[in-house]
CSV table of C-alpha atoms in Angstrom, one decimal:
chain,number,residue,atom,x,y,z
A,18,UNK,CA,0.0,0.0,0.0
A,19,UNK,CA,1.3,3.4,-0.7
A,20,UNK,CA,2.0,6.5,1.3
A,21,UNK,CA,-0.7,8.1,0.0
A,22,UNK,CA,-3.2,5.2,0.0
A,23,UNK,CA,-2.5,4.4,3.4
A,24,UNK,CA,-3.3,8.3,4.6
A,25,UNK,CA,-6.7,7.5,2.6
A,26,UNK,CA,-7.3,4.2,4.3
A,27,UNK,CA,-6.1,6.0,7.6
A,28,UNK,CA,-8.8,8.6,7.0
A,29,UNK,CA,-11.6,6.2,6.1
A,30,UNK,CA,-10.9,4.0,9.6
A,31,UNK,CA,-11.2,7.4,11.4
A,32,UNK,CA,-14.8,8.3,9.6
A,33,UNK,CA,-12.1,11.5,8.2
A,34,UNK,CA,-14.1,14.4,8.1
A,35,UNK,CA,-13.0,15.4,4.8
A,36,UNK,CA,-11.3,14.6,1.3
A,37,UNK,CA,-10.4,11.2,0.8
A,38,UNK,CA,-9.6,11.1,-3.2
A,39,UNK,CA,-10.1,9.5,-6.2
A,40,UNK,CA,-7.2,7.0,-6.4
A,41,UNK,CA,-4.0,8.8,-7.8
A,42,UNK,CA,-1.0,7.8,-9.7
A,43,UNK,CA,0.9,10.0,-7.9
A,44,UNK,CA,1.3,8.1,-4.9
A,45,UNK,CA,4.8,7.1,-4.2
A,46,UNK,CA,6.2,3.9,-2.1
A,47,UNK,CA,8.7,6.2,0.1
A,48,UNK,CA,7.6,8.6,2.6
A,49,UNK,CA,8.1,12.4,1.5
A,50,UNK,CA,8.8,15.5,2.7
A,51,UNK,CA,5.9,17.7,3.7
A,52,UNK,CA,4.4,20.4,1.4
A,53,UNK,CA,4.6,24.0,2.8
A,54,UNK,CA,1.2,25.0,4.6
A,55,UNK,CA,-0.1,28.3,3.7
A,56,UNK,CA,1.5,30.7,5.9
A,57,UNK,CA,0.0,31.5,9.6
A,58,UNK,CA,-2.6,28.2,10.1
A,59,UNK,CA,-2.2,24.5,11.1
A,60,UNK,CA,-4.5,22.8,8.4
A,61,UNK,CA,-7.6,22.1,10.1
A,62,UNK,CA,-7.8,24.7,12.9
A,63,UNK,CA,-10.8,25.5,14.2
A,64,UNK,CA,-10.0,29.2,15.3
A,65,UNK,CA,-9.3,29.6,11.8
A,66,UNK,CA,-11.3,32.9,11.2
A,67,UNK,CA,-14.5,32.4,9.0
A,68,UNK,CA,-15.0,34.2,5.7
A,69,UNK,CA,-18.1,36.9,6.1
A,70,UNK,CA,-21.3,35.9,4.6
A,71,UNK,CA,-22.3,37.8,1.7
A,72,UNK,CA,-26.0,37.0,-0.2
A,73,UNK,CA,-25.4,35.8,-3.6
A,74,UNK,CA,-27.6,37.3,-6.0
A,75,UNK,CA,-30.7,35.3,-7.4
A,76,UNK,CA,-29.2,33.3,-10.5
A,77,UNK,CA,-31.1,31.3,-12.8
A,78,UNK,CA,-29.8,27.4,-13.0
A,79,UNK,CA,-29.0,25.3,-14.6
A,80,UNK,CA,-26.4,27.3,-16.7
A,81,UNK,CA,-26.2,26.6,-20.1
A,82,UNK,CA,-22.9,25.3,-21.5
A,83,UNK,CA,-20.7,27.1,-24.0
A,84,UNK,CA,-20.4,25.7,-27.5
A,85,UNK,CA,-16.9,24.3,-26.7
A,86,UNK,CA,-17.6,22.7,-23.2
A,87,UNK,CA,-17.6,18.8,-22.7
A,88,UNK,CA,-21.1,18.2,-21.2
A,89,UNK,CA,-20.0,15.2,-18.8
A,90,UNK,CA,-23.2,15.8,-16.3
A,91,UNK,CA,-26.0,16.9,-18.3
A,92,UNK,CA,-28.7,19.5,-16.6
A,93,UNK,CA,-31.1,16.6,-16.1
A,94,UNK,CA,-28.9,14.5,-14.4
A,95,UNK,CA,-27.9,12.2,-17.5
A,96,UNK,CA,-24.6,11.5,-18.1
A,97,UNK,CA,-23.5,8.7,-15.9
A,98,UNK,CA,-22.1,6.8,-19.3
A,99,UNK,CA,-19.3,9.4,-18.6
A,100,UNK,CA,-18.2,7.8,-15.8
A,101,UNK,CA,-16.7,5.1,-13.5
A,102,UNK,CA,-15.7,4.0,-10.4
A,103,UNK,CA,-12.3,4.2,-9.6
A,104,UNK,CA,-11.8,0.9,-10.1
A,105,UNK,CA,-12.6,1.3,-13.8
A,106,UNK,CA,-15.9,-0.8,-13.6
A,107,UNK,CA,-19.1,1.5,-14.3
A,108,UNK,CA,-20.0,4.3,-12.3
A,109,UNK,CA,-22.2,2.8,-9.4
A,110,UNK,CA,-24.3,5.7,-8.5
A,111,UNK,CA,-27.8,6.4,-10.4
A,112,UNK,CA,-29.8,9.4,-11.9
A,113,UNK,CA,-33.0,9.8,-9.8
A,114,UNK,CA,-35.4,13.3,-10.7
A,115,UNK,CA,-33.3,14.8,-12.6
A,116,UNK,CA,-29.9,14.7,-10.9
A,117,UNK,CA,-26.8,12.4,-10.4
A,118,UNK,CA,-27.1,11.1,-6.9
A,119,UNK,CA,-24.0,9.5,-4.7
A,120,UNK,CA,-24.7,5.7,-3.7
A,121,UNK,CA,-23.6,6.0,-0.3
A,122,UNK,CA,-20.8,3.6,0.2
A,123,UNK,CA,-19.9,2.5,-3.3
A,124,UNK,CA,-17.2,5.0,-3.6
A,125,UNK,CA,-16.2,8.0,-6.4
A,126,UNK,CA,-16.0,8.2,-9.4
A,127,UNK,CA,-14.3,10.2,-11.8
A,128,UNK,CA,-14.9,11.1,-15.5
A,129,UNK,CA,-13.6,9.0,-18.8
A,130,UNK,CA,-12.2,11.7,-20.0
A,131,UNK,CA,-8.4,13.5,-18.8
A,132,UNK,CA,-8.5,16.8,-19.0
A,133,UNK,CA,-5.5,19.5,-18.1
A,134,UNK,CA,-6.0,23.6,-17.5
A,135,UNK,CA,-9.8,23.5,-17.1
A,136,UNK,CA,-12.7,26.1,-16.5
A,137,UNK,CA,-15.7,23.3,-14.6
A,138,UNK,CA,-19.0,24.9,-13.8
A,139,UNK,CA,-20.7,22.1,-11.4
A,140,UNK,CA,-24.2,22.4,-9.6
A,141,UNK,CA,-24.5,20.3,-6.5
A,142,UNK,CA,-27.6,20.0,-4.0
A,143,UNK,CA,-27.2,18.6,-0.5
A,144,UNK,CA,-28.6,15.8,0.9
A,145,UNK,CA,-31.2,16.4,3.5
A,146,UNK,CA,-29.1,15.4,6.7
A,147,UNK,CA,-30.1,18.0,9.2
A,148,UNK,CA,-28.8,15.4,12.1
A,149,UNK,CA,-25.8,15.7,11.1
A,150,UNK,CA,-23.1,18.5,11.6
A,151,UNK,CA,-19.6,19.1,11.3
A,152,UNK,CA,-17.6,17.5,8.4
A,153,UNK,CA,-20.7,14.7,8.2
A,154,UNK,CA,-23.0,17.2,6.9
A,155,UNK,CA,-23.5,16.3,3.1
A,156,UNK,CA,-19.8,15.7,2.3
A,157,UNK,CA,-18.5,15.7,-1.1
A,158,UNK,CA,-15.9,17.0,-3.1
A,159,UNK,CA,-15.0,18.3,-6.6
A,160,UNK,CA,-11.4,17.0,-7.7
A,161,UNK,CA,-9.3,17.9,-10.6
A,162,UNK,CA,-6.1,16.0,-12.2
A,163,UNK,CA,-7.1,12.3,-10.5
A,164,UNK,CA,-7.3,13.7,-7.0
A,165,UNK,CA,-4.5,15.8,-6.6
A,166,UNK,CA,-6.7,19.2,-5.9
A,167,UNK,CA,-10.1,19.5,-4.2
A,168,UNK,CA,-13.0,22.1,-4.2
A,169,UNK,CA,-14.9,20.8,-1.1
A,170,UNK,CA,-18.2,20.3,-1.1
A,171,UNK,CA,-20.8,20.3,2.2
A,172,UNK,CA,-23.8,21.7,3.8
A,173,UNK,CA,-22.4,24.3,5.8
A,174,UNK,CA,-25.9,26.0,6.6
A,175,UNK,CA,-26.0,26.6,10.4
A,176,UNK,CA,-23.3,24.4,10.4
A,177,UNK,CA,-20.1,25.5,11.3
A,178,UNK,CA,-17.0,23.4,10.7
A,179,UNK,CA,-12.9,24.2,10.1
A,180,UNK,CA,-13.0,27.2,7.5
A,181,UNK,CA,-10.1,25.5,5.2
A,182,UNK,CA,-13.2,22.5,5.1
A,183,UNK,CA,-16.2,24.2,4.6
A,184,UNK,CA,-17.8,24.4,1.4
A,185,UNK,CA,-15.8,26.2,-1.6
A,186,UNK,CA,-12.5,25.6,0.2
A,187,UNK,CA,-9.7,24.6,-1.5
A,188,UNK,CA,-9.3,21.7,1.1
A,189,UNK,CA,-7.2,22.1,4.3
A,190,UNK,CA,-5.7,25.2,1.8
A,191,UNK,CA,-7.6,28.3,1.8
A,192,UNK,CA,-11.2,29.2,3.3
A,193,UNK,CA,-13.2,30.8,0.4
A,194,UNK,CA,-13.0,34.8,0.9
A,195,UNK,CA,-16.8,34.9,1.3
A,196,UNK,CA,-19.8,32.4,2.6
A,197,UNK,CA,-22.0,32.1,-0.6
A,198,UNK,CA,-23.8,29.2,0.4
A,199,UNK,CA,-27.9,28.9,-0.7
A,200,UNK,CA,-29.9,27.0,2.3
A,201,UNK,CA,-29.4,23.2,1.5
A,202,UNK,CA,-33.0,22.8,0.0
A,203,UNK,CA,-31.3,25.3,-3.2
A,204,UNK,CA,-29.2,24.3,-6.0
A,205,UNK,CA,-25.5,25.4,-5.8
A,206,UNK,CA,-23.4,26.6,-8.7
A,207,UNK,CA,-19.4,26.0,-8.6
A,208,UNK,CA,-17.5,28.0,-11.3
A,209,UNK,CA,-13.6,26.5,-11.1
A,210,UNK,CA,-10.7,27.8,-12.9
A,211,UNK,CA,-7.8,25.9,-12.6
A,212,UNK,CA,-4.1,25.8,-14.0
A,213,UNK,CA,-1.6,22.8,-13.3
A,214,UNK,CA,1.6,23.4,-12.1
A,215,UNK,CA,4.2,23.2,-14.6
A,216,UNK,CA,7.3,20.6,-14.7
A,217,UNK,CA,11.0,20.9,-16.2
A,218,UNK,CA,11.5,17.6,-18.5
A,219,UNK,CA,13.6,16.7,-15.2
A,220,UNK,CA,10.5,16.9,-13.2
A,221,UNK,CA,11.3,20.2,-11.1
A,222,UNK,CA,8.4,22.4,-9.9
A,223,UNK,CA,8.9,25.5,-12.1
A,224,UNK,CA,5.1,27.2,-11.2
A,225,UNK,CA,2.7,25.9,-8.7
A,226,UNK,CA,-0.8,25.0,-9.5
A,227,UNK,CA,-3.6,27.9,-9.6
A,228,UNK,CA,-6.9,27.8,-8.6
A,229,UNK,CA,-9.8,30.6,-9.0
A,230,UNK,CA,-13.4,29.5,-7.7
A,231,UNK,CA,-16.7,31.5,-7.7
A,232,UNK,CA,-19.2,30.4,-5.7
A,233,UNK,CA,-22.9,31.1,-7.2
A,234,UNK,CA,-21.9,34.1,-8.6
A,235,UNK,CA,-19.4,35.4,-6.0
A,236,UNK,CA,-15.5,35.5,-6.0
A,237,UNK,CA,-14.5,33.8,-3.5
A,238,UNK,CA,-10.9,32.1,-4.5
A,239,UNK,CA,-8.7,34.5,-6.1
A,240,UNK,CA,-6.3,33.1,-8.2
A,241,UNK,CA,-4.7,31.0,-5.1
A,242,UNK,CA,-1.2,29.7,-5.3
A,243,UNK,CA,-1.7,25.9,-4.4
A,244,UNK,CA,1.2,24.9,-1.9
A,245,UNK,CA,1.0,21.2,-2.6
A,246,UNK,CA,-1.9,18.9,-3.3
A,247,UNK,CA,-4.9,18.5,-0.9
A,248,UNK,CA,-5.8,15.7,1.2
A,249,UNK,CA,-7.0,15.5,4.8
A,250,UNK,CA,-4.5,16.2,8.2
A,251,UNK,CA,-1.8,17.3,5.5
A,252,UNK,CA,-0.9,18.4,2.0
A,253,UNK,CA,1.3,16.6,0.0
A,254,UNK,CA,4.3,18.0,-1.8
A,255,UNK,CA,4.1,17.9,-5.7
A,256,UNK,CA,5.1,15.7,-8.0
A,257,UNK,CA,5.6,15.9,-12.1
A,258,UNK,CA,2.0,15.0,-13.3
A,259,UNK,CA,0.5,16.2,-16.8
A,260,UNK,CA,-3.1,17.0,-15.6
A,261,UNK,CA,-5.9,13.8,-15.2
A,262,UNK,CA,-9.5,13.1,-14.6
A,263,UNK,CA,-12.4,15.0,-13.1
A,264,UNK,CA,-13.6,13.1,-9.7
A,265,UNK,CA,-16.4,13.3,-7.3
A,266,UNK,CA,-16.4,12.0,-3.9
A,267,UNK,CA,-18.4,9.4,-2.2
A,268,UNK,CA,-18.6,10.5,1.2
A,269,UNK,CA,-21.5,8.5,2.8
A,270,UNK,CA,-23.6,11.3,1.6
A,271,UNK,CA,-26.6,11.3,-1.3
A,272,UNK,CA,-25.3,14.8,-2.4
A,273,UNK,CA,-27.0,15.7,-5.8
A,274,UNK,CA,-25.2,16.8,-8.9
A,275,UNK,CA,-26.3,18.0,-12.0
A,276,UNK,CA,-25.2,20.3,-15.0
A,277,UNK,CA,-21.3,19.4,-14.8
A,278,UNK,CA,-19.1,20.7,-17.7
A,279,UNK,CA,-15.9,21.4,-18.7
A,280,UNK,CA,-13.8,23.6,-21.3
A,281,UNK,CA,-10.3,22.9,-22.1
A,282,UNK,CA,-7.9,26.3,-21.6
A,283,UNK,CA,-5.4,26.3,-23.8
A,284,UNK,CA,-2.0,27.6,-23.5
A,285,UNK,CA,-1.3,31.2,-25.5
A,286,UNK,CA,0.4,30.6,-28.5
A,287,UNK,CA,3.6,31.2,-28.7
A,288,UNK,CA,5.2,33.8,-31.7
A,289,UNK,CA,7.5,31.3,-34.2
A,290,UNK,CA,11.1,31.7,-33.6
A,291,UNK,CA,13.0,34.7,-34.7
A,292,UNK,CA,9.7,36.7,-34.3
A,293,UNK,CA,9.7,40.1,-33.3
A,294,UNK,CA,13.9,40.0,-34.1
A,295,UNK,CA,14.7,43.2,-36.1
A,296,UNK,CA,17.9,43.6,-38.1
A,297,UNK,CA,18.5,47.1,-37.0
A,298,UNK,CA,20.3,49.7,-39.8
A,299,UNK,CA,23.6,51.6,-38.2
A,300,UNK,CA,22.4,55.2,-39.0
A,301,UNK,CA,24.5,58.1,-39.1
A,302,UNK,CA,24.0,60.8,-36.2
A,303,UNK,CA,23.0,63.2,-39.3
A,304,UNK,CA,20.2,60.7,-40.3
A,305,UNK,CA,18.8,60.2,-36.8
A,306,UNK,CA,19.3,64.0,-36.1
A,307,UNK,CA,16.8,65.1,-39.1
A,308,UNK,CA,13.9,61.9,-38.1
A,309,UNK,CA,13.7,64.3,-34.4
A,310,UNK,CA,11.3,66.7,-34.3
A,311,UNK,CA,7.4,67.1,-33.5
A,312,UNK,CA,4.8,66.2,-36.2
A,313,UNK,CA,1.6,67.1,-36.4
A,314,UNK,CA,-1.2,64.4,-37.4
A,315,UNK,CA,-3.2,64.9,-39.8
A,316,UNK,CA,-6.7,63.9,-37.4
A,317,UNK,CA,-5.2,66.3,-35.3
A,318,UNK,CA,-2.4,65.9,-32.0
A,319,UNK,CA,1.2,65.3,-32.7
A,320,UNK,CA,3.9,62.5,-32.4
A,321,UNK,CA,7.4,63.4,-30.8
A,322,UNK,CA,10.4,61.6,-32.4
A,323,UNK,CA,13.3,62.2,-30.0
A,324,UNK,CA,17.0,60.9,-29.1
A,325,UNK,CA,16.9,58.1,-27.1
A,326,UNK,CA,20.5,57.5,-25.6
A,327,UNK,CA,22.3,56.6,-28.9
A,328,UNK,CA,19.1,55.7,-30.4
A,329,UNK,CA,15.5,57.2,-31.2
A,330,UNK,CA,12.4,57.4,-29.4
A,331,UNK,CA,8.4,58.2,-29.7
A,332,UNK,CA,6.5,60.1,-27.2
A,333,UNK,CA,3.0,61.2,-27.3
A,334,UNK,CA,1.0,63.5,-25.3
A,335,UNK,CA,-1.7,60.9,-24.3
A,336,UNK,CA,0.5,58.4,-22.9
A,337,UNK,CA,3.4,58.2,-20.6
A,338,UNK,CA,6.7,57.0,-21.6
A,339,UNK,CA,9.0,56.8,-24.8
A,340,UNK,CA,8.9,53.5,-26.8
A,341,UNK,CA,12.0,52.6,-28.3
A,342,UNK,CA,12.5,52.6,-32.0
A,343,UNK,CA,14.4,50.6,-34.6
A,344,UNK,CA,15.5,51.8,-37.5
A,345,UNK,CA,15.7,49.3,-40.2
A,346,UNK,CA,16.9,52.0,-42.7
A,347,UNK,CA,17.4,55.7,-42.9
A,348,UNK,CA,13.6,56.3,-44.0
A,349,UNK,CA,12.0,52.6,-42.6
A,350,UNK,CA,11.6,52.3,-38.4
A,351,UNK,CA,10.2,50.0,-36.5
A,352,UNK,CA,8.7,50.1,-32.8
A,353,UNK,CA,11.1,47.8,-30.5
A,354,UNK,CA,8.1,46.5,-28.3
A,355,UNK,CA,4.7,47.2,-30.9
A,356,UNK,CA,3.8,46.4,-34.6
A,357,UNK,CA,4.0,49.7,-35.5
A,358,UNK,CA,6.2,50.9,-38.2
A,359,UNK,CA,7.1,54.6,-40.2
A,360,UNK,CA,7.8,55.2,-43.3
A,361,UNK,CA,10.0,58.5,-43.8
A,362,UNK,CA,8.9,60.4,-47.0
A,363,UNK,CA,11.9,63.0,-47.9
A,364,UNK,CA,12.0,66.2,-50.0
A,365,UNK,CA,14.2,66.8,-52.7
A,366,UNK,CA,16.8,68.3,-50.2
A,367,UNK,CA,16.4,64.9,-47.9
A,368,UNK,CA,14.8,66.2,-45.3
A,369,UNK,CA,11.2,65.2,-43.9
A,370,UNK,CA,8.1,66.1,-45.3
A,371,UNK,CA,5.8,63.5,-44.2
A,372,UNK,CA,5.8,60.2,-41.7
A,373,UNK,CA,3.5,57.7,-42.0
A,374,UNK,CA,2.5,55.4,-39.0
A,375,UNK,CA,1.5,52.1,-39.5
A,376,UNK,CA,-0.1,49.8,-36.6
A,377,UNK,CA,-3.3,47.4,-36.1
A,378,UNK,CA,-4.7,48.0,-39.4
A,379,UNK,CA,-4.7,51.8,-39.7
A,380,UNK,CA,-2.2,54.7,-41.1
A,381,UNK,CA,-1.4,58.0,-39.3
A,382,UNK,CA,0.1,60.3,-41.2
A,383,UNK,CA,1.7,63.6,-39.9
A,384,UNK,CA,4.0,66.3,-41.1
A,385,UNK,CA,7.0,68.0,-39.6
A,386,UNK,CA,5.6,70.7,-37.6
């Protein structure tokens, strides 16, 4: 049994209060060294403050999906083809009016599909347990990249438990900001917004995972710097991983669920090599002495082309700052940092008579003034 197995089992003799997850590949057969704990709370603490409650407005649910997202819960409750157990056999809870209902005691499940950087919008009900309190109280969770990271998920309605386990927590993390919770009879909307943590090829942590949450309609995880991944008592230090499947928890709870989807965020493209690199022209201090001057547009203002050290430089009066320019020849420049180029028109006796600015589409012209 593995380290991290053997916290889970650990947690499940003990009737854990929290997050045991999905089964994870990244457990590891040697014990290793703790992940940094947010700074200024022991995981758990009950002193912990509590975030202020704040009344979320009146939303209409279920929210319809964008054209892009992968439906894996539909708004009726269908969808449980999308899923299994962890085992890999099919998913073992059932769809009952018009939701996706845990099977107390049969365990999670988590999606066919593996996703990486992810927005999830999830709607969850709690079950009607109003004998229970604490961590008991309707206990689920919401976990991304095969259990590494958990959203919790519990009626916390007159029921007050550790604020780094209540519901919209990033578990045994960060508290949400603000209590958005809707009394348990009320549907509840998640909206998750989650980047991995990125590896060298080596497997070194070069940026930790990120996690925004809003909680029907409010805020209340800000783009939160994960310090390891979550799991009850203790987080766990990283390890390489390239993303995973979407899990929900069994927690001896018939929490409801509905309306799950998912879009894939991909990363920015990148420009192709040698982009942006500008052969600069070796002008003589005669050549950039006539380019500097003030010209007047022709839609009215002025541009300002100016020394710039050894070089040149633009200013204009509706923004701070000189941006560097290139000069590519004695009548061709180039902005260092923008697409924005001038062409240099000269008269007869090679000085200026007209600059034309080229960016996004448009031309400015302007004239020495």
């Amino acid at each position: 049994m593995t380290v991290r197995s053997s916290v889970l089992a650990l947690a499940a003799l003990l009737g854990a209060c929290s997050s045991s997850a999905p089964t994870s590949p990244m457990a590891t057969e040697t014990a290793r060294p703790h992940a940094p704990a947010p700074p200024g709370w022991l995981q758990h603490d009950m002193d912990r403050p509590q975030p202020p409650r704040v009344e979320p407005a009146d939303g209409a649910l279920p929210v319809a999906p964008p054209s892009d997202a992968v439906v894996l819960i539909g708004p009726d409750g269908s969808g449980l083809g999308n899923w299994e157990a962890d085992s890999g056999d099919p998913a073992p809870w059932r769809v009952e009016d018009g939701a996706l209902v845990v099977e107390p005691g049969t365990g999670g499940i988590r999606s066919k599909e593996s996703f990486g950087d992810v927005q999830v919008h999830i709607e969850w009900k709690p079950a009607a347990e109003p004998e229970k309190d604490g961590q008991n109280r309707s206990n689920s969770g919401l976990f991304l990249a095969d259990g590494r990271y958990e959203v919790q998920i519990l009626d916390v309605w007159d029921n007050r438990t550790y604020a780094d386990g209540r519901a919209a927590a990033i578990y045994g993390q960060f508290p949400p900001l603000f209590d958005a919770t809707r009394p348990p009879d009320e549907w509840q909307a998640y909206d998750v917004y989650f980047r991995l943590p990125r590896f060298s090829d080596g497997g070194e942590l070069l940026e930790e995972a990120r996690m925004t949450v809003v909680h029907n309609g409010v805020l209340v995880q800000n783009n939160e710097v994960l310090p390891g991944t979550t799991i009850w008592l203790e987080s766990l230090p990283y390890e390489p991983h390239d993303g995973g499947r979407i899990g929900l928890q069994d927690h001896g709870s018939p929490t409801r669920f509905r309306n799950l989807w998912v879009r894939r965020i991909p990363e920015r493209e990148a420009p192709p090599a040698g982009y942006a690199r500008f052969d600069a022209a070796d002008l003589t201090d005669a050549e950039r002495d006539r380019l500097v001057g003030r010209y007047a547009r022709e839609e009215g203002g002025f541009f300002v082309i100016e020394r710039l050290g050894d070089g040149l430089g633009l200013s204009m009066p509706w923004r701070s700052g000189v941006l560097p320019i290139v000069p590519l020849s004695p009548t061709e420049l180039q902005l260092q940092n923008t697409a924005g180029r001038f062409d240099v028109t000269l008269d007869a006796a090679g000085a200026v008579s007209e600059i034309a600015f080229t960016m996004g589409g448009a031309t400015y012209r302007a004239t020495p003034e």
